[in-house]
XYZ file of C-alpha atoms in Angstrom:
606
model
C 16.923 21.471 7.437
C 19.819 23.669 7.275
C 22.004 26.795 5.435
C 23.733 25.539 2.800
C 25.956 28.163 2.475
C 28.122 29.074 -0.305
C 32.057 28.281 -0.033
C 31.884 27.463 2.729
C 32.002 23.616 4.644
C 29.551 24.541 7.851
C 25.866 24.530 7.432
C 24.053 25.824 10.372
C 20.373 23.999 11.248
C 17.544 27.116 11.889
C 14.560 25.545 11.811
C 12.903 22.124 11.703
C 9.674 20.541 9.437
C 8.155 17.040 9.315
C 8.368 15.367 6.204
C 4.571 15.839 5.007
C 5.360 19.610 5.153
C 8.390 19.140 3.026
C 6.379 17.699 0.269
C 3.039 20.076 0.163
C 3.644 23.299 2.388
C 7.282 23.948 2.789
C 8.309 22.446 -0.418
C 11.102 23.067 -3.479
C 10.754 26.587 -4.266
C 9.382 27.715 -1.004
C 9.152 30.583 1.319
C 9.875 30.233 5.019
C 8.948 32.199 7.570
C 11.179 30.892 10.291
C 11.346 32.848 14.377
C 15.325 34.291 13.115
C 15.371 34.129 9.359
C 13.584 33.956 6.357
C 14.138 31.283 4.274
C 14.260 29.020 0.647
C 13.775 25.241 0.341
C 16.398 24.088 -2.145
C 15.140 22.239 -5.169
C 16.158 17.993 -5.125
C 19.865 19.206 -6.848
C 20.679 20.319 -3.119
C 19.656 16.935 -0.850
C 21.552 13.892 0.346
C 21.054 11.505 -1.960
C 20.358 8.322 1.422
C 21.285 5.013 -0.159
C 19.305 3.822 2.385
C 16.664 1.090 1.569
C 14.061 2.562 4.184
C 13.761 6.343 2.503
C 12.816 5.354 -0.397
C 9.481 4.478 -1.489
C 8.112 2.471 -4.264
C 4.315 2.930 -6.116
C 4.158 1.433 -9.321
C 1.277 2.829 -10.921
C 2.554 6.418 -9.764
C 6.493 5.646 -10.617
C 4.721 4.507 -14.793
C 3.035 7.843 -14.297
C 5.859 10.924 -13.205
C 8.246 8.379 -15.300
C 10.628 8.108 -12.197
C 12.197 4.591 -10.225
C 11.099 5.487 -7.185
C 10.720 8.024 -4.886
C 12.268 9.689 -1.928
C 10.939 11.025 1.713
C 12.965 13.483 3.219
C 15.404 11.513 6.355
C 13.402 12.480 9.900
C 14.425 8.958 11.408
C 17.618 10.625 13.811
C 15.045 12.679 15.310
C 11.953 10.041 15.989
C 14.964 7.790 17.412
C 17.237 10.717 19.807
C 15.024 14.284 19.523
C 18.433 15.689 21.716
C 19.310 15.181 17.372
C 18.775 17.968 14.428
C 18.482 16.005 11.244
C 20.625 18.302 8.949
C 18.780 16.869 5.497
C 17.224 19.977 3.416
C 19.757 22.767 2.632
C 17.724 25.980 2.417
C 19.041 28.938 1.113
C 18.611 32.890 2.552
C 15.760 34.047 0.353
C 14.950 37.635 0.374
C 18.545 38.895 -0.055
C 17.710 42.158 1.004
C 17.415 43.337 4.571
C 16.396 46.051 6.677
C 17.384 47.909 9.313
C 14.255 48.162 11.719
C 16.886 51.272 13.648
C 17.579 53.906 10.900
C 15.964 51.677 7.683
C 18.761 50.902 6.353
C 18.060 48.134 2.632
C 20.902 46.590 1.782
C 22.670 43.244 0.336
C 22.573 41.087 3.455
C 25.721 40.005 2.256
C 27.349 43.478 3.149
C 25.659 43.203 6.856
C 27.710 40.562 7.127
C 31.135 40.960 10.139
C 32.483 38.179 11.404
C 29.413 35.551 11.283
C 26.936 38.569 12.286
C 24.806 40.466 10.949
C 25.112 44.543 11.500
C 23.929 47.539 9.877
C 26.664 49.451 8.514
C 24.192 52.859 8.630
C 24.228 52.610 12.370
C 25.438 50.032 13.584
C 22.040 48.509 14.623
C 22.260 44.380 14.971
C 17.823 44.023 14.672
C 17.573 43.134 10.430
C 14.923 42.459 9.054
C 14.616 40.368 5.373
C 11.922 42.636 2.894
C 8.075 41.973 3.334
C 8.158 42.843 -0.761
C 9.442 39.942 -3.308
C 8.384 39.714 -6.785
C 7.444 36.248 -9.073
C 6.274 35.523 -12.311
C 3.140 32.656 -12.926
C 6.452 30.446 -14.120
C 7.818 30.158 -10.739
C 10.835 32.993 -11.060
C 10.998 35.138 -8.673
C 13.258 37.651 -7.313
C 14.099 40.608 -4.363
C 11.781 43.791 -4.910
C 14.293 45.867 -7.113
C 14.051 49.325 -4.425
C 16.458 51.374 -6.221
C 14.786 51.191 -9.699
C 11.809 52.050 -8.190
C 12.527 55.301 -6.596
C 14.426 55.910 -8.991
C 11.135 55.219 -11.811
C 13.921 53.672 -13.646
C 16.449 56.737 -14.003
C 19.234 56.491 -12.415
C 21.193 59.559 -14.658
C 20.935 62.207 -10.882
C 21.925 58.848 -9.366
C 26.250 57.920 -9.381
C 25.622 55.046 -6.455
C 21.826 54.440 -6.752
C 21.540 50.837 -3.941
C 24.672 52.162 -1.705
C 21.940 55.106 0.634
C 18.718 52.609 0.420
C 16.891 53.578 3.182
C 12.476 52.707 4.044
C 11.168 54.814 6.257
C 7.235 54.633 7.534
C 5.098 56.847 8.489
C 1.335 56.468 10.487
C -0.899 58.516 8.499
C -2.777 55.588 7.293
C -1.085 52.327 7.588
C -1.629 51.100 4.179
C 1.333 50.802 0.655
C 1.601 54.894 1.373
C 2.937 54.935 4.348
C 5.026 53.648 2.888
C 9.037 55.461 2.032
C 11.290 54.599 0.389
C 14.702 57.056 -0.130
C 17.622 57.660 -1.634
C 19.820 59.834 0.272
C 22.485 59.797 -2.404
C 20.562 62.035 -4.813
C 19.430 64.950 -4.483
C 17.867 65.957 -7.831
C 17.899 69.920 -7.511
C 17.024 70.438 -3.211
C 20.689 68.706 -0.711
C 18.267 68.308 2.085
C 15.492 66.642 0.092
C 16.215 62.925 -0.873
C 14.487 61.630 -3.364
C 11.563 58.981 -2.522
C 8.725 57.567 -3.220
C 5.957 55.186 -1.652
C 5.085 51.621 -2.054
C 1.106 53.197 -3.620
C 0.970 50.984 -6.444
C 3.581 48.771 -6.219
C 1.239 45.590 -6.270
C -0.571 46.432 -9.535
C -0.184 44.420 -12.545
C 2.031 46.430 -14.101
C 3.669 48.719 -11.921
C 7.139 46.932 -12.895
C 7.051 46.891 -16.539
C 10.203 49.151 -16.978
C 12.555 47.257 -14.440
C 14.767 44.699 -16.242
C 14.056 46.039 -19.518
C 10.195 44.181 -19.208
C 11.345 40.763 -18.532
C 11.873 38.485 -16.269
C 14.653 37.929 -14.962
C 13.972 34.719 -14.624
C 16.526 33.229 -11.718
C 15.670 30.984 -9.328
C 16.990 31.254 -5.944
C 16.168 27.620 -4.683
C 17.604 26.783 -7.310
C 20.357 28.836 -7.393
C 20.416 30.309 -11.245
C 18.707 31.875 -13.772
C 16.384 29.651 -15.731
C 17.985 29.409 -19.116
C 14.425 28.698 -20.816
C 12.561 32.029 -21.798
C 9.559 33.907 -19.915
C 7.498 36.023 -21.140
C 4.762 36.274 -18.010
C 5.178 39.765 -16.244
C 6.358 39.989 -12.510
C 4.082 40.330 -9.727
C 5.360 41.934 -6.771
C 3.674 40.482 -3.778
C 4.008 39.660 -0.073
C 6.987 37.190 0.872
C 3.658 35.280 3.415
C 1.262 35.592 0.636
C -0.700 32.965 -0.251
C -0.806 33.158 -4.036
C 3.571 33.035 -3.571
C 3.182 28.901 -4.057
C 0.820 26.775 -5.382
C 2.398 23.146 -5.304
C 1.992 20.755 -7.864
C 1.297 16.666 -5.949
C -0.130 13.750 -7.657
C -0.880 10.282 -6.099
C -1.866 6.868 -6.681
C -3.391 4.033 -3.950
C -1.330 1.186 -3.897
C -3.669 -0.968 -5.428
C -4.104 -4.829 -6.394
C -1.286 -6.075 -7.746
C 0.953 -4.824 -5.814
C -0.964 -4.250 -2.887
C 0.374 -8.061 -1.651
C 2.334 -8.154 0.999
C 5.430 -10.255 -0.632
C 4.964 -6.719 -2.921
C 4.948 -4.621 -0.091
C 8.573 -6.646 0.550
C 9.507 -5.663 -2.303
C 9.200 -1.915 -2.155
C 11.497 -2.261 0.635
C 14.567 -3.969 -1.121
C 15.160 -0.854 -3.480
C 18.341 -2.694 -4.558
C 16.403 -5.857 -6.443
C 13.881 -3.758 -8.186
C 16.607 -1.575 -9.828
C 17.624 -4.478 -10.507
C 15.206 -5.498 -12.321
C 14.463 -2.306 -13.632
C 17.650 -2.797 -16.531
C 15.734 -6.849 -17.734
C 14.218 -7.519 -20.404
C 11.055 -10.177 -19.345
C 12.083 -11.744 -23.081
C 15.250 -12.277 -21.910
C 14.899 -15.974 -20.341
C 18.744 -16.045 -18.878
C 18.500 -13.176 -17.713
C 15.263 -13.872 -15.909
C 16.391 -17.204 -15.073
C 19.232 -15.370 -13.201
C 18.078 -12.529 -11.324
C 15.119 -15.298 -9.757
C 18.541 -17.143 -8.272
C 18.400 -13.850 -5.916
C 15.197 -14.770 -4.610
C 15.662 -16.920 -1.949
C 18.349 -15.020 -0.968
C 15.836 -12.045 0.017
C 14.198 -13.967 2.602
C 10.718 -12.306 1.076
C 9.525 -16.586 1.728
C 10.312 -16.615 5.538
C 8.887 -12.768 6.297
C 5.232 -13.305 4.783
C 5.469 -16.868 5.491
C 4.985 -18.355 1.962
C 6.639 -20.864 0.156
C 9.892 -19.439 -2.882
C 7.634 -19.760 -5.635
C 5.488 -18.010 -4.874
C 7.359 -15.003 -4.065
C 9.131 -16.283 -8.022
C 5.722 -15.671 -9.722
C 5.713 -12.120 -7.933
C 9.074 -10.879 -8.831
C 8.014 -11.588 -12.680
C 5.210 -9.983 -12.090
C 6.890 -6.710 -10.697
C 9.271 -6.947 -13.723
C 6.428 -7.586 -16.137
C 4.859 -4.194 -14.624
C 8.179 -2.262 -14.611
C 9.036 -2.911 -18.125
C 5.210 -2.924 -19.757
C 5.303 0.132 -22.469
C 1.966 0.858 -21.724
C 1.453 4.795 -21.313
C -0.579 5.537 -17.465
C -2.503 8.346 -17.660
C -4.191 9.533 -14.257
C -7.499 8.723 -15.587
C -5.817 5.001 -15.782
C -4.761 5.376 -12.011
C -8.911 6.974 -11.034
C -10.097 4.357 -13.587
C -7.603 1.373 -12.144
C -8.494 2.726 -8.163
C -12.731 2.987 -8.796
C -12.503 -1.027 -10.155
C -10.177 -2.535 -7.503
C -12.634 -0.867 -4.846
C -15.351 -2.814 -6.543
C -13.706 -6.489 -6.286
C -15.391 -8.875 -3.841
C -13.508 -8.751 -0.200
C -9.197 -8.201 -0.165
C -6.676 -9.199 3.334
C -3.920 -7.183 1.281
C -1.079 -5.601 3.794
C -1.712 -1.859 2.444
C -5.473 -2.516 0.946
C -7.803 -4.401 3.085
C -11.529 -3.569 1.663
C -14.921 -5.634 3.462
C -17.947 -4.712 1.142
C -20.176 -2.673 4.109
C -23.786 -3.027 4.002
C -26.257 -0.699 2.821
C -29.015 1.267 4.599
C -32.710 -0.003 3.152
C -33.303 3.505 2.946
C -31.220 4.120 0.222
C -30.871 0.963 -1.696
C -32.507 3.219 -5.023
C -29.318 5.814 -4.339
C -26.779 4.289 -3.640
C -24.950 0.336 -5.512
C -22.489 -0.686 -2.940
C -20.499 0.651 0.642
C -16.890 -0.440 1.075
C -15.139 -0.016 4.396
C -11.354 -0.023 3.694
C -9.762 -1.208 6.348
C -6.453 -0.020 5.505
C -5.103 2.253 2.810
C -1.659 2.993 0.987
C -1.461 6.042 -0.359
C 1.427 7.830 -2.168
C 2.262 11.698 -2.829
C 4.842 13.017 -5.078
C 5.523 16.564 -5.255
C 5.823 16.991 -9.116
C 6.664 21.090 -8.811
C 4.627 23.884 -7.954
C 3.603 27.330 -9.630
C 3.687 31.320 -7.774
C 0.538 34.122 -8.609
C -1.746 31.620 -9.741
C -2.492 27.621 -9.545
C -1.472 25.744 -11.704
C -4.025 22.602 -12.816
C -3.266 22.451 -16.171
C -1.551 20.145 -18.317
C 2.322 21.072 -16.733
C 1.009 19.961 -13.433
C 3.789 16.658 -13.708
C 5.994 19.180 -15.029
C 9.404 19.081 -12.590
C 11.273 21.409 -14.813
C 11.016 24.064 -11.702
C 12.090 21.667 -8.968
C 15.737 20.563 -10.252
C 17.774 21.484 -12.670
C 19.576 18.679 -13.855
C 17.209 15.157 -14.722
C 16.873 12.859 -11.980
C 15.091 9.182 -11.913
C 13.799 10.422 -8.438
C 11.490 12.333 -7.177
C 10.462 13.804 -3.764
C 7.704 12.130 -2.047
C 5.769 10.015 1.317
C 3.687 7.324 1.809
C 0.259 7.309 3.722
C -1.485 5.506 5.698
C -4.887 5.065 6.955
C -8.918 4.502 6.219
C -12.015 5.263 4.321
C -15.317 4.681 3.161
C -16.565 3.966 -0.371
C -19.353 4.945 -1.622
C -20.901 3.868 -5.070
C -24.368 5.665 -6.645
C -26.670 3.589 -8.170
C -25.366 4.315 -11.992
C -29.087 4.347 -13.803
C -30.366 6.441 -11.197
C -27.389 9.047 -11.686
C -27.880 8.774 -15.427
C -32.073 9.481 -15.209
C -31.211 12.410 -12.021
C -28.488 13.522 -15.617
C -30.734 13.441 -18.043
C -33.488 15.353 -15.845
C -32.123 18.137 -14.560
C -28.442 18.961 -15.462
C -29.795 22.123 -18.004
C -28.825 23.645 -14.576
C -25.035 22.880 -13.964
C -24.923 24.966 -17.493
C -24.097 28.245 -15.252
C -20.876 26.121 -13.903
C -19.394 25.353 -17.419
C -19.878 28.349 -18.460
C -17.913 30.053 -15.312
C -15.345 27.442 -15.638
C -14.246 28.048 -19.860
C -12.511 31.620 -17.237
C -11.331 29.566 -14.940
C -7.731 28.980 -14.080
C -9.481 25.732 -12.391
C -10.271 22.635 -14.766
C -11.140 18.973 -14.426
C -11.860 16.925 -17.256
C -14.675 14.926 -15.262
C -16.712 18.807 -14.913
C -20.037 16.974 -15.406
C -23.339 17.206 -13.863
C -22.752 14.150 -11.939
C -19.086 15.390 -10.725
C -20.684 18.243 -8.867
C -22.752 15.926 -7.292
C -21.018 13.247 -6.031
C -18.819 15.947 -5.157
C -20.889 18.272 -2.912
C -22.220 14.753 -2.177
C -18.762 13.984 -0.567
C -18.131 17.920 0.919
C -21.541 16.832 2.706
C -20.565 13.623 4.602
C -17.211 14.854 5.304
C -18.486 17.916 7.274
C -21.471 15.232 9.236
C -18.636 12.856 9.856
C -16.639 14.952 11.124
C -19.154 15.957 14.752
C -19.214 11.614 15.020
C -16.130 10.358 14.106
C -13.319 12.665 16.305
C -11.419 13.395 13.199
C -10.720 16.864 12.522
C -12.191 18.686 8.912
C -8.312 18.863 7.768
C -8.423 15.509 7.983
C -10.078 13.657 6.457
C -9.467 13.475 2.369
C -11.731 13.083 -1.174
C -11.344 10.922 -4.286
C -14.422 11.976 -5.750
C -14.415 8.658 -9.146
C -16.778 10.269 -11.604
C -16.744 9.222 -15.951
C -14.335 11.210 -17.300
C -16.200 13.076 -20.300
C -13.132 13.572 -22.144
C -12.478 10.564 -22.962
C -13.859 9.133 -26.290
C -14.749 5.518 -24.223
C -14.740 6.511 -21.032
C -15.267 4.337 -17.771
C -18.822 5.218 -16.619
C -17.281 6.181 -12.892
C -20.212 7.269 -10.215
C -18.379 7.160 -7.206
C -16.300 8.792 -3.564
C -13.588 8.261 -1.608
C -13.453 9.603 1.748
C -10.569 8.642 4.052
C -7.546 10.050 6.246
C -3.892 9.264 5.916
C -1.056 9.877 8.516
C 2.643 9.151 7.824
C 2.874 6.682 10.405
C 3.177 2.983 9.832
C 0.102 1.819 11.402
C -2.315 4.928 9.698
C -5.567 5.994 12.041
C -7.681 3.690 13.967
C -10.520 2.371 13.172
C -13.044 5.178 13.668
C -13.969 6.211 9.886
C -14.478 3.169 9.069
C -16.793 2.208 12.030
C -18.812 5.432 10.675
C -19.719 3.664 7.643
C -21.138 0.571 8.784
C -24.888 -0.569 8.233
C -27.132 1.456 10.987
C -24.180 4.611 11.697
C -24.197 4.828 7.902
C -27.626 5.222 8.267
C -27.884 7.940 10.922
C -24.820 9.414 8.870
C -26.886 10.172 5.930
C -29.976 11.594 7.942
C -28.428 13.739 10.129
C -26.712 15.074 6.927
C -29.263 15.458 4.836
C -31.465 17.255 7.416
C -28.513 19.222 8.146
C -27.969 19.905 3.915
C -31.517 21.137 3.636
C -31.306 24.613 5.516
C -27.619 26.814 5.135
C -27.698 30.241 7.894
C -27.116 32.257 4.200
C -30.660 30.946 3.087
C -31.937 32.199 1.198
C -29.187 33.529 -0.619
C -27.143 30.779 -0.549
C -29.313 27.988 -2.508
C -30.540 30.592 -4.970
C -27.227 31.238 -5.700
C -26.125 31.388 -9.850
C -22.370 31.613 -9.085
C -19.888 32.353 -5.373
C -17.177 31.201 -4.870
C -13.746 31.243 -6.596
C -14.344 32.258 -10.461
C -18.204 31.866 -9.563
C -17.418 27.943 -9.926
C -20.339 27.470 -6.770
C -23.669 27.788 -7.310
C -25.249 26.889 -2.973
C -22.755 25.942 -1.461
C -20.697 28.209 1.249
C -18.255 28.193 4.319
C -21.661 27.373 6.285
C -22.372 24.879 4.074
C -20.641 22.709 1.872
C -16.623 24.072 1.690
C -14.364 22.646 3.501
C -10.858 23.196 3.740
C -8.311 23.235 1.012
C -6.399 20.174 2.570
C -9.071 18.386 2.497
C -10.922 19.410 -0.890
C -9.417 18.188 -4.414
C -10.138 20.859 -6.937
C -9.927 24.255 -4.066
C -13.542 23.826 -3.185
C -14.579 24.553 -6.475
C -17.945 22.640 -8.438
C -20.187 22.461 -5.593
C -24.023 22.825 -5.084
C -25.238 21.848 -2.268
C -28.895 21.703 -4.369
C -27.455 18.542 -5.934
C -28.037 16.527 -3.225
C -31.232 18.050 -1.645
C -32.907 20.640 -3.903
C -33.833 23.767 -3.782
C -36.667 25.744 -2.099
C -38.524 26.106 -4.445
C -38.274 22.409 -5.975
C -36.625 19.930 -4.068
C -36.969 17.181 -6.661
C -34.096 18.588 -8.290
C -31.519 16.875 -5.448
C -30.450 13.757 -6.243
C -32.014 12.562 -2.774
C -35.518 14.968 -2.221
C -37.235 11.566 -1.723
C -35.155 10.709 1.363
């Protein structure tokens, strides 16, 4: 990462980040604490646009969902090839702009403390300056420095002729809480010159603490884009710490590469971005233009790379042309349903989607219809936006206006390679189980009405599939060598919000890495006959008792917004990076039953 200093030609490297971090944890608009700086990652308008095709990622289905032409990976090739070269790809800006002198407590903007490219307190000459601990943000993503002058004066500047000039922060050891942090204005004596105006930070984090600041309106400031949002904002600004976990909730969208876009020829086409851009502007019904494009196919050299005929390549080019120009609207429901169908097909050996039917252990034949071993998977993950203060998992999840000022035909994204295990439950047994024991989960449905964590798949079967996935992942980490944070899940459950949904009853447990080789086969190996039988038996035994029982198993609501029943950190929760919906909608009893009613569990007869 680098600083993009305004009105300066020089760029200073301030830190490094991995590709995956720049799409997830440290995406556009996030604050990054570095050893010597606190910075905010710039929006995509400031990213250097690479003409080199090796940084461009294509995934047809995800491109249609997000209405973009391609995805752009953060550049890291220079660092990989030469560790002494620090790649200068992602610009960052200093934030918060308010600095505090550790020697005298002087509070000021960093621009007023900079002399000859060095920071120095203009009050005491101290050189140890730290960024402000406190910032203000709203739910729509706007961000600003904490208004120390307004806070200490309580919005009344009538008796202070220079409210921003003599602000200081003092610390007292009375309690160690916010009331021990005192802001004072030495320019404002009120009645006694020896007693400057003071106010501690107690109450600054309350919901309406900043109600009078900025005339009660959101500042709409976007320091990662260097502008003020032109859209109105009715959300109040709230005080938070710059390193708080609620200051940045990244929104992502992802898709697996599935047939017909997972073949070797399609993989080679993905590497030829300039040719794909030519395709995007051609009408498939214009035969003359199509013929002209097909004449360029031999020069691409794909037939030599794939050891196939030129006609085979032309057939795949026509397929890509029709796919890119298909006017059919695609949504996340359709993406998951297409992936679900792909796992139920026969064995495939595509470079980006290689699957084999596994053997279902005999004692699980009544519960599980099929097991699929995914030897090779490719997942493209894109950053679509973010929210602050509260997570946004609703309809605005795909809105990318807060990571850029100007519209563009690309989004930040990375491609991940890995392996996994797909499990499909018996549809008839699952339907019977839902009908008999579905009432148990009505309490979760009630709690979800007042929660920000929403899903279109919420039903008894989703809770069962999600809980089973978590329990299996917890068991697999003990056996396959992966850490729990490196294994992820995808739940394929029927969408209850659709008029004519595809019945789905599957889970995908998988692991992916940005490396082109993906993983080493350890997870797939755990899905084979005897090993999977051993895994399920150990999982059921471990899930039958939690160290927090009987409180956990008899819970009527726990976790975020009481969206879980029998699921806690001791038995059912995973790292946030592994769960698809923030460790919500879980119930261990859906799998193994309760202490008093074992029959509730889908696998209770085992």
